[in-house]
Coordinates of C-alpha atoms in Angstrom, one line a residue:
M1 CA -37.3 -37.4 59.2
K2 CA -40.2 -37.2 61.7
C3 CA -41.0 -34.2 64.1
I4 CA -40.5 -34.8 67.6
S5 CA -44.2 -33.1 68.8
N6 CA -46.3 -34.0 65.7
D7 CA -46.6 -36.7 62.8
L8 CA -45.0 -34.6 60.3
E9 CA -41.9 -35.1 58.1
V10 CA -39.2 -32.3 57.9
P11 CA -35.9 -32.4 55.3
A12 CA -33.1 -34.4 57.1
S13 CA -30.8 -31.5 55.8
A14 CA -32.6 -29.0 57.6
E15 CA -30.5 -26.5 59.8
I16 CA -33.2 -25.6 62.5
V17 CA -36.6 -26.8 62.8
L18 CA -39.4 -24.9 64.9
E19 CA -42.3 -27.2 65.7
G20 CA -45.4 -25.5 67.3
Y21 CA -48.9 -24.6 66.7
I22 CA -51.3 -21.5 65.9
E23 CA -54.5 -21.2 67.6
Q24 CA -57.3 -20.0 65.3
G25 CA -58.1 -16.6 66.4
E26 CA -55.0 -16.1 68.9
T27 CA -53.3 -12.7 68.2
A28 CA -50.6 -10.7 69.8
P29 CA -49.3 -7.1 69.0
E30 CA -46.1 -7.1 67.0
G31 CA -43.4 -4.5 66.0
P32 CA -42.4 -1.8 65.4
Y33 CA -39.6 -3.1 63.4
G34 CA -37.2 -1.2 61.5
D35 CA -37.5 -2.4 57.6
H36 CA -35.1 -2.1 54.7
T37 CA -35.9 1.2 53.7
G38 CA -34.9 2.7 57.2
Y39 CA -38.2 3.5 58.6
Y40 CA -40.1 1.5 61.3
N41 CA -43.4 -0.4 60.5
E42 CA -46.4 0.3 62.9
V43 CA -47.4 -2.2 65.5
D44 CA -50.0 -4.6 64.1
S45 CA -52.0 -7.9 65.2
F46 CA -50.5 -11.2 64.0
P47 CA -51.3 -14.6 64.8
V48 CA -49.3 -16.3 67.6
F49 CA -46.9 -19.1 66.8
T50 CA -46.5 -21.4 70.1
V51 CA -43.2 -23.2 69.8
T52 CA -43.2 -26.6 71.4
H53 CA -39.9 -28.2 70.4
I54 CA -36.8 -26.6 68.5
T55 CA -34.1 -29.1 67.3
Q56 CA -31.0 -28.6 65.1
R57 CA -28.5 -30.4 63.0
E58 CA -25.1 -30.4 64.4
D59 CA -23.1 -27.0 63.7
A60 CA -26.4 -25.8 62.3
I61 CA -26.3 -22.4 60.3
Y62 CA -28.5 -19.6 61.2
H63 CA -29.1 -17.3 58.1
S64 CA -30.0 -13.6 58.8
T65 CA -29.3 -9.9 57.6
Y66 CA -29.2 -6.9 59.6
T67 CA -31.9 -4.8 58.7
G68 CA -32.6 -0.9 59.6
R69 CA -31.9 2.5 58.7
P70 CA -29.2 2.6 55.7
P71 CA -26.2 1.9 55.3
D72 CA -27.3 -1.5 56.6
E73 CA -26.1 -4.8 54.9
P74 CA -29.1 -4.9 52.0
A75 CA -28.0 -1.7 51.3
V76 CA -24.6 -2.6 51.0
L77 CA -25.6 -5.4 48.8
G78 CA -27.4 -3.5 46.5
V79 CA -24.5 -1.3 45.6
A80 CA -22.7 -4.4 44.9
L81 CA -25.2 -6.0 42.8
N82 CA -25.4 -3.4 40.6
E83 CA -22.3 -4.9 39.0
V84 CA -24.3 -8.4 38.2
F85 CA -27.9 -6.5 37.4
V86 CA -26.6 -3.7 35.2
P87 CA -25.3 -6.0 32.2
I88 CA -28.4 -8.1 32.6
L89 CA -30.8 -5.5 32.4
Q90 CA -29.0 -3.6 29.6
K91 CA -29.4 -6.6 27.5
Q92 CA -33.1 -6.8 27.9
F93 CA -33.6 -2.9 28.0
P94 CA -30.7 -1.2 25.4
E95 CA -32.4 2.0 25.9
L96 CA -31.4 1.9 29.7
S97 CA -28.0 3.8 30.1
I98 CA -28.0 4.1 33.9
F99 CA -29.5 1.9 36.3
T100 CA -27.9 2.2 40.0
C101 CA -29.0 1.1 43.7
R102 CA -27.4 3.7 45.8
R103 CA -27.8 3.2 49.6
K104 CA -30.9 5.5 49.8
A105 CA -32.3 5.5 46.6
V106 CA -32.6 3.9 43.0
L107 CA -31.8 5.9 39.9
I108 CA -33.1 4.8 36.5
V109 CA -32.1 6.6 33.2
W110 CA -33.3 6.0 30.0
R111 CA -32.0 7.0 26.6

């Protein structure tokens, strides 16, 4: 499917398409943002993306997670993923007796 403002093609199955441009050398301060560790990143300069068009499919889905100080969404998912990853890790590393992703830390115990 052809974009509106340029000659690029995007997948027809795309949920949301942002069209725009980046001027070489143009930057702006960005941040601070809370990250998954519960701390804030410093303000830093990043390239500016100027949006010229936004299109979306009907009933588009925007995927996102809430990230900030634990317990946040990734921390809760980490606890749930223990059920999936521990058996896989123990098959690869039989000497691994405990591996757990808690909300604020990771604990690894080798036999």
